[in-house]
Amino acid sequence: ALKIKPDYLEARENFYRVANWLVERWHFLMLNDRGRNQKYQQAIQKAVQSGCSTVLDIGTGTGILGMCAKKAGAAEVYACELSKTMYELACEVVAENGMEGSIQILHKKSLEMGVPADIPHRVSLVVTETVDAGLFGEGIIESLIHAWNHLLLPPKRSEEDLPSGRVIPAGATVFCMAVESLEIRRHHRLCAAEVGGLKMAAAGELRSPVSCSLEPDDSTEPYTTERLSRLPGGYRALTEPFTALSIDFNNVQELEGLSSREVQVMRLPVTQQGELDALAVWFQLHLDQENSLSTGPQEDTCWEQAIYPVHSAPGFVLKPGDELLVEVSCHDAYLRLGCVAVLRDGRKLHLDQRVDPQSSMKPGPNPEVELCSALASLQTSQRESEDFSLLECSEMALLNYQDYHQSFSLALTKLISEMKLRTQNLSSAACAAADASLLYVLDVSEGFSLLPLIAARQGGVKAYSSVEKTKQQNVLRRLAVSHGVPEEHLEFWLNRAEDEQGVLQRPSTEKLWSAIILDCVETCGLIRQKLMEKASLARFLLEEGGRIFPEKIVILGMLVESDTLLMESAVQGRDPTLGFNIAPFINQFTVPVHVFLDFSTLDCRHLSEVLELFVLDLMDTNANYTEREVKAQATSGGRVTAIPFWYQIHLDRDISLNTLSRTSHWKQAAVVLQEPLEVQAGDWIRLAVKLHKSTISISAQV
Ligand SMILES: CCc1ccncc1CNCCCCSC[C@H]1O[C@@H](n2ccc3c(N)ncnc32)[C@H](O)[C@@H]1O
């Protein structure tokens, strides 16, 4: 559709959402990383020059490593790619660079390939970079075991000169370090005993779905990722990095033995005092004996690190001199790490970590430790049965966002007392029916939300929650009971609503809402879809004097020069990709709006003041326009490459929240300009800001 009618807005928005999904953003980062590309090229050239003349590129992506092999003189080059979009893109790239026909590309997962069905004979070299921040996440171990058994010539055994098979990268070393970071903590654990005036004790334990429990069920993932070098508030290393694992990709026995390897218990000396929030993991890819790539936090590389949150007893402070015991294992092809205990003055303090009581802890050096570990695992087994509720990381960060809950509590209290005054003037008969005197508050927040409870706590309020998950409803019910809120004052609305629109309807035939709480901004930094439609629908469901929260949203932004945003959005010409012409093809999937941005830690130059880009009036949606021209003056010279934006969310005339707040759960978004705009200090820049179906677009000219 876009090729036919490029300005067709509908298709364009859908395309952007699809593009983000089809082509992962790290393709741009990877292809722009010239250092990485050159190192792979050198390793491939050396291998081909030393006799590897038949090559298979597993997970070719855009085809760049296969093209390196061809250019290095390999006689036969094969490539496989499991993603259809990337496969088609690789075919175009290879053709464009004059290697069509000399590189055979298969739209296949390497595990489905065999000889001679897919490649005529076994190859002497496999190149691949099918790794994620936790190394194993793209299945590289399984792929290489299969490759050694079905696609690669056997490894060199002795001095015989038979051509032998080998893999680039030759191996990997995995590092791990204990860190303290409030930014990580607030996404995985409740950091305060009270939220918005509610005592949270009755909620029971709340956890994020990121946990390394031994029984990997689908509701949890073993690790998450963060770019430690750009973590808001930074992090504090509590131990030195230690080698958790090293693997030789040219040793198939070692690869096959990995998942059945004994669970290792590492002892990490604590070097800094601090709260144990997570284990950070990264690795070195040894391309060959000389070259290696690192994904460490200290590198200036762009890679993220794998983060294993430690759900230890809240407030557990490590001290220098402690030793942290960490279990390392590789069951079913992903790296699993768990902090099991802390050795302090010879005693073992165990963390409230779900470890499998059966896990074979290496017997400690002295009986004392052994006895403690026996006791500890005994206790943990009791703790196993402990119940806890899962919240998404963004829901956990929202729960920890005190200002949000206090602001809503203030705004709701104000409205509710106004409404009570109003109903007091009603004839006494009218409020005779107890029900009539109740104020109805609806919260249509998308995720877990305490707001209905905060409203119901005012008394005389019947609050409706949109929380759907039973476990989460039970958390709210327990909190309601512990705060003396009558059960009938907290309803779970979605149990009744048959569909999305069903949520926004009257509470009952003769009642309207005193307040409707809308969820306006997604965690990623974009306005939620259909926000304006919901707002106009909600307004008709309000009783006299009722309000919707928020009543107004102001979109704020700023002109910046940021190479980082460019690198994450589009491949910058042929130079970073070893001279191969790849950019025009992969850049078809460039998306002009970059999301999940931490603007507070983005390295960029501010080229203007904060600008008011757009105003959304939710109380009177007719007052809204669809586009606006904004004039901005450059405060210094440079290249405008992006316009990060965020929101001032006005709950009512006096109370508002800013989504740039460091304690908020919101990230920011940024419009990345198609063409950077050269400006001198003092220049006036005209921005055409359009908002269509919750999708913002901005074009700029001097
Ligand atoms: C310094 C490396 C680094 C460190 C940390 N974070 C990121 C990176 C950068 N590398 C990310 C690559 C990650 C994606 S893998 C690249 C492409 O390969 C495809 N695939 C994956 C497995 C597979 C297979 N068995 N058979 C065929 N195709 C396969 C994927 O569909 C993808 O297009």
mmCIF file of C-alpha atoms in Angstrom, residues 412-592:
data_model
loop_
_atom_site.group_PDB
_atom_site.id
_atom_site.type_symbol
_atom_site.label_atom_id
_atom_site.label_comp_id
_atom_site.label_asym_id
_atom_site.label_seq_id
_atom_site.Cartn_x
_atom_site.Cartn_y
_atom_site.Cartn_z
ATOM 1 C CA LEU A 412 -9.854 11.990 43.255
ATOM 2 C CA THR A 413 -10.280 13.189 46.840
ATOM 3 C CA LYS A 414 -10.939 16.710 45.604
ATOM 4 C CA LEU A 415 -13.529 15.574 43.071
ATOM 5 C CA ILE A 416 -15.228 13.179 45.446
ATOM 6 C CA SER A 417 -15.650 15.799 48.151
ATOM 7 C CA GLU A 418 -17.010 18.264 45.555
ATOM 8 C CA MET A 419 -19.493 15.646 44.348
ATOM 9 C CA LYS A 420 -20.549 14.772 47.910
ATOM 10 C CA LEU A 421 -21.280 18.433 48.544
ATOM 11 C CA ARG A 422 -23.322 18.500 45.387
ATOM 12 C CA THR A 423 -25.394 15.451 46.301
ATOM 13 C CA GLN A 424 -26.006 16.792 49.806
ATOM 14 C CA ASN A 425 -28.112 19.495 48.166
ATOM 15 C CA LEU A 426 -30.280 16.872 46.538
ATOM 16 C CA SER A 427 -33.660 16.343 48.165
ATOM 17 C CA SER A 428 -33.307 13.952 51.088
ATOM 18 C CA ALA A 429 -35.694 11.552 49.403
ATOM 19 C CA ALA A 430 -33.355 11.243 46.447
ATOM 20 C CA CYS A 431 -30.499 10.011 48.563
ATOM 21 C CA ALA A 432 -32.675 7.916 50.742
ATOM 22 C CA ALA A 433 -31.777 4.943 48.640
ATOM 23 C CA ALA A 434 -28.282 4.300 49.988
ATOM 24 C CA ASP A 435 -27.168 3.372 46.486
ATOM 25 C CA ALA A 436 -28.070 6.724 45.016
ATOM 26 C CA SER A 437 -25.758 8.497 47.437
ATOM 27 C CA LEU A 438 -22.808 6.352 46.289
ATOM 28 C CA LEU A 439 -20.454 7.937 43.814
ATOM 29 C CA TYR A 440 -19.351 5.697 40.957
ATOM 30 C CA VAL A 441 -15.738 5.742 39.778
ATOM 31 C CA LEU A 442 -14.506 3.749 36.766
ATOM 32 C CA ASP A 443 -10.826 3.003 36.151
ATOM 33 C CA VAL A 444 -10.118 1.776 32.599
ATOM 34 C CA SER A 445 -6.348 1.559 33.156
ATOM 35 C CA GLU A 446 -4.812 -1.158 30.983
ATOM 36 C CA GLY A 447 -2.713 -2.953 33.590
ATOM 37 C CA PHE A 448 -2.670 -3.452 37.339
ATOM 38 C CA SER A 449 -3.955 -0.295 39.025
ATOM 39 C CA LEU A 450 -4.557 0.695 42.644
ATOM 40 C CA LEU A 451 -6.614 3.736 41.658
ATOM 41 C CA PRO A 452 -10.065 2.179 42.209
ATOM 42 C CA LEU A 453 -8.992 1.281 45.740
ATOM 43 C CA ILE A 454 -7.654 4.770 46.369
ATOM 44 C CA ALA A 455 -11.048 6.107 45.245
ATOM 45 C CA ALA A 456 -13.102 3.588 47.235
ATOM 46 C CA ARG A 457 -11.120 4.391 50.357
ATOM 47 C CA GLN A 458 -12.699 7.854 50.440
ATOM 48 C CA GLY A 459 -15.924 6.171 51.556
ATOM 49 C CA GLY A 460 -19.262 6.526 49.819
ATOM 50 C CA VAL A 461 -17.638 5.484 46.573
ATOM 51 C CA LYS A 462 -18.264 2.392 44.472
ATOM 52 C CA ALA A 463 -15.164 1.807 42.352
ATOM 53 C CA TYR A 464 -14.846 -0.331 39.248
ATOM 54 C CA SER A 465 -11.504 -1.872 38.359
ATOM 55 C CA SER A 466 -10.480 -3.182 34.922
ATOM 56 C CA VAL A 467 -7.975 -5.635 36.389
ATOM 57 C CA GLU A 468 -8.675 -8.985 34.763
ATOM 58 C CA LYS A 469 -6.248 -11.520 36.231
ATOM 59 C CA THR A 470 -7.740 -13.374 39.164
ATOM 60 C CA LYS A 471 -4.520 -13.283 41.189
ATOM 61 C CA GLN A 472 -4.311 -9.526 40.734
ATOM 62 C CA GLN A 473 -7.982 -9.082 41.616
ATOM 63 C CA ASN A 474 -7.273 -11.013 44.809
ATOM 64 C CA VAL A 475 -4.409 -8.652 45.617
ATOM 65 C CA LEU A 476 -6.844 -5.749 45.368
ATOM 66 C CA ARG A 477 -9.470 -7.610 47.405
ATOM 67 C CA ARG A 478 -6.930 -8.279 50.192
ATOM 68 C CA LEU A 479 -5.888 -4.643 50.174
ATOM 69 C CA ALA A 480 -9.537 -3.546 50.263
ATOM 70 C CA VAL A 481 -10.203 -5.731 53.301
ATOM 71 C CA SER A 482 -7.074 -4.508 55.089
ATOM 72 C CA HIS A 483 -8.228 -0.926 54.548
ATOM 73 C CA GLY A 484 -11.811 -1.497 55.645
ATOM 74 C CA VAL A 485 -13.273 -0.979 52.184
ATOM 75 C CA PRO A 486 -16.556 -2.917 51.987
ATOM 76 C CA GLU A 487 -16.317 -5.692 49.398
ATOM 77 C CA GLU A 488 -19.323 -4.394 47.489
ATOM 78 C CA HIS A 489 -17.509 -1.060 46.933
ATOM 79 C CA LEU A 490 -14.958 -2.676 44.650
ATOM 80 C CA GLU A 491 -16.257 -4.269 41.454
ATOM 81 C CA PHE A 492 -14.256 -5.939 38.698
ATOM 82 C CA TRP A 493 -15.846 -4.503 35.647
ATOM 83 C CA LEU A 494 -14.308 -6.637 32.915
ATOM 84 C CA ASN A 495 -15.787 -9.797 34.365
ATOM 85 C CA ARG A 496 -19.026 -8.399 32.945
ATOM 86 C CA ALA A 497 -17.924 -6.444 29.905
ATOM 87 C CA GLU A 498 -18.140 -8.627 26.832
ATOM 88 C CA ASP A 499 -15.669 -6.619 24.790
ATOM 89 C CA GLU A 500 -13.289 -3.679 24.815
ATOM 90 C CA GLN A 501 -16.020 -1.104 24.091
ATOM 91 C CA GLY A 502 -18.150 -2.799 26.709
ATOM 92 C CA VAL A 503 -15.913 -1.287 29.325
ATOM 93 C CA LEU A 504 -17.170 2.201 28.649
ATOM 94 C CA GLN A 505 -20.833 2.054 29.482
ATOM 95 C CA ARG A 506 -23.070 3.305 32.312
ATOM 96 C CA PRO A 507 -22.718 1.577 35.697
ATOM 97 C CA SER A 508 -26.433 0.876 35.650
ATOM 98 C CA THR A 509 -29.483 2.155 33.819
ATOM 99 C CA GLU A 510 -30.222 4.941 36.289
ATOM 100 C CA LYS A 511 -26.637 5.838 37.230
ATOM 101 C CA LEU A 512 -23.766 7.735 35.601
ATOM 102 C CA TRP A 513 -20.128 7.995 36.584
ATOM 103 C CA SER A 514 -18.688 10.655 38.865
ATOM 104 C CA ALA A 515 -15.217 9.947 37.545
ATOM 105 C CA ILE A 516 -13.659 7.928 34.727
ATOM 106 C CA ILE A 517 -9.886 7.329 34.808
ATOM 107 C CA LEU A 518 -8.361 6.843 31.346
ATOM 108 C CA ASP A 519 -4.973 5.311 30.542
ATOM 109 C CA CYS A 520 -3.453 7.736 28.046
ATOM 110 C CA VAL A 521 0.245 7.085 27.546
ATOM 111 C CA GLU A 522 1.809 3.691 26.844
ATOM 112 C CA THR A 523 4.962 2.734 28.745
ATOM 113 C CA CYS A 524 6.878 2.963 25.447
ATOM 114 C CA GLY A 525 6.096 6.703 25.259
ATOM 115 C CA LEU A 526 3.283 6.770 22.669
ATOM 116 C CA ILE A 527 -0.286 8.011 23.081
ATOM 117 C CA ARG A 528 -2.601 5.017 23.406
ATOM 118 C CA GLN A 529 -4.639 4.066 20.401
ATOM 119 C CA LYS A 530 -8.209 5.366 20.305
ATOM 120 C CA LEU A 531 -7.639 7.653 23.290
ATOM 121 C CA MET A 532 -9.735 10.489 21.877
ATOM 122 C CA GLU A 533 -12.579 8.160 20.927
ATOM 123 C CA LYS A 534 -12.598 6.746 24.460
ATOM 124 C CA ALA A 535 -12.493 10.245 25.967
ATOM 125 C CA SER A 536 -15.492 11.455 23.973
ATOM 126 C CA LEU A 537 -17.405 8.273 24.800
ATOM 127 C CA ALA A 538 -16.506 8.641 28.486
ATOM 128 C CA ARG A 539 -17.681 12.234 28.638
ATOM 129 C CA PHE A 540 -21.221 11.230 27.787
ATOM 130 C CA LEU A 541 -21.194 8.752 30.648
ATOM 131 C CA LEU A 542 -20.470 11.353 33.302
ATOM 132 C CA GLU A 543 -23.072 12.708 35.669
ATOM 133 C CA GLU A 544 -23.383 16.444 36.198
ATOM 134 C CA GLY A 545 -20.077 17.728 37.612
ATOM 135 C CA GLY A 546 -18.332 14.427 36.900
ATOM 136 C CA ARG A 547 -14.865 14.396 35.352
ATOM 137 C CA ILE A 548 -12.533 12.253 33.366
ATOM 138 C CA PHE A 549 -8.939 11.953 34.418
ATOM 139 C CA PRO A 550 -6.806 13.312 32.921
ATOM 140 C CA GLU A 551 -8.652 16.289 31.465
ATOM 141 C CA LYS A 552 -5.778 17.506 29.277
ATOM 142 C CA ILE A 553 -2.470 16.260 27.835
ATOM 143 C CA VAL A 554 0.255 18.581 26.571
ATOM 144 C CA ILE A 555 2.870 17.042 24.286
ATOM 145 C CA LEU A 556 6.287 18.578 24.956
ATOM 146 C CA GLY A 557 9.455 18.118 22.925
ATOM 147 C CA MET A 558 12.889 19.391 22.052
ATOM 148 C CA LEU A 559 15.182 19.583 19.015
ATOM 149 C CA VAL A 560 18.318 17.481 19.557
ATOM 150 C CA GLU A 561 21.395 16.284 17.723
ATOM 151 C CA SER A 562 21.863 12.619 18.555
ATOM 152 C CA ASP A 563 24.001 10.153 16.625
ATOM 153 C CA THR A 564 22.820 7.385 18.913
ATOM 154 C CA LEU A 565 19.229 7.760 17.757
ATOM 155 C CA LEU A 566 20.419 7.732 14.151
ATOM 156 C CA MET A 567 22.403 4.538 14.739
ATOM 157 C CA GLU A 568 19.353 2.839 16.197
ATOM 158 C CA SER A 569 17.083 3.950 13.391
ATOM 159 C CA ALA A 570 18.856 3.519 10.053
ATOM 160 C CA VAL A 571 22.078 2.174 8.555
ATOM 161 C CA GLN A 572 24.322 5.178 7.846
ATOM 162 C CA GLY A 573 25.498 4.535 4.291
ATOM 163 C CA ARG A 574 27.950 1.918 2.996
ATOM 164 C CA ASP A 575 30.940 2.771 5.165
ATOM 165 C CA PRO A 576 29.974 0.871 8.341
ATOM 166 C CA THR A 577 28.926 -2.180 6.313
ATOM 167 C CA LEU A 578 32.363 -2.841 4.817
ATOM 168 C CA GLY A 579 31.482 -1.057 1.602
ATOM 169 C CA PHE A 580 28.594 -3.407 0.839
ATOM 170 C CA ASN A 581 25.463 -1.619 -0.275
ATOM 171 C CA ILE A 582 22.965 -2.690 2.399
ATOM 172 C CA ALA A 583 21.501 0.559 3.743
ATOM 173 C CA PRO A 584 18.814 1.228 1.082
ATOM 174 C CA PHE A 585 17.309 -2.224 1.683
ATOM 175 C CA ILE A 586 17.279 -2.464 5.463
ATOM 176 C CA ASN A 587 16.324 1.218 5.769
ATOM 177 C CA GLN A 588 12.990 0.454 4.143
ATOM 178 C CA PHE A 589 12.169 -0.782 7.652
ATOM 179 C CA THR A 590 13.206 2.435 9.333
ATOM 180 C CA VAL A 591 10.473 3.657 11.623
ATOM 181 C CA PRO A 592 10.325 7.436 12.133
#
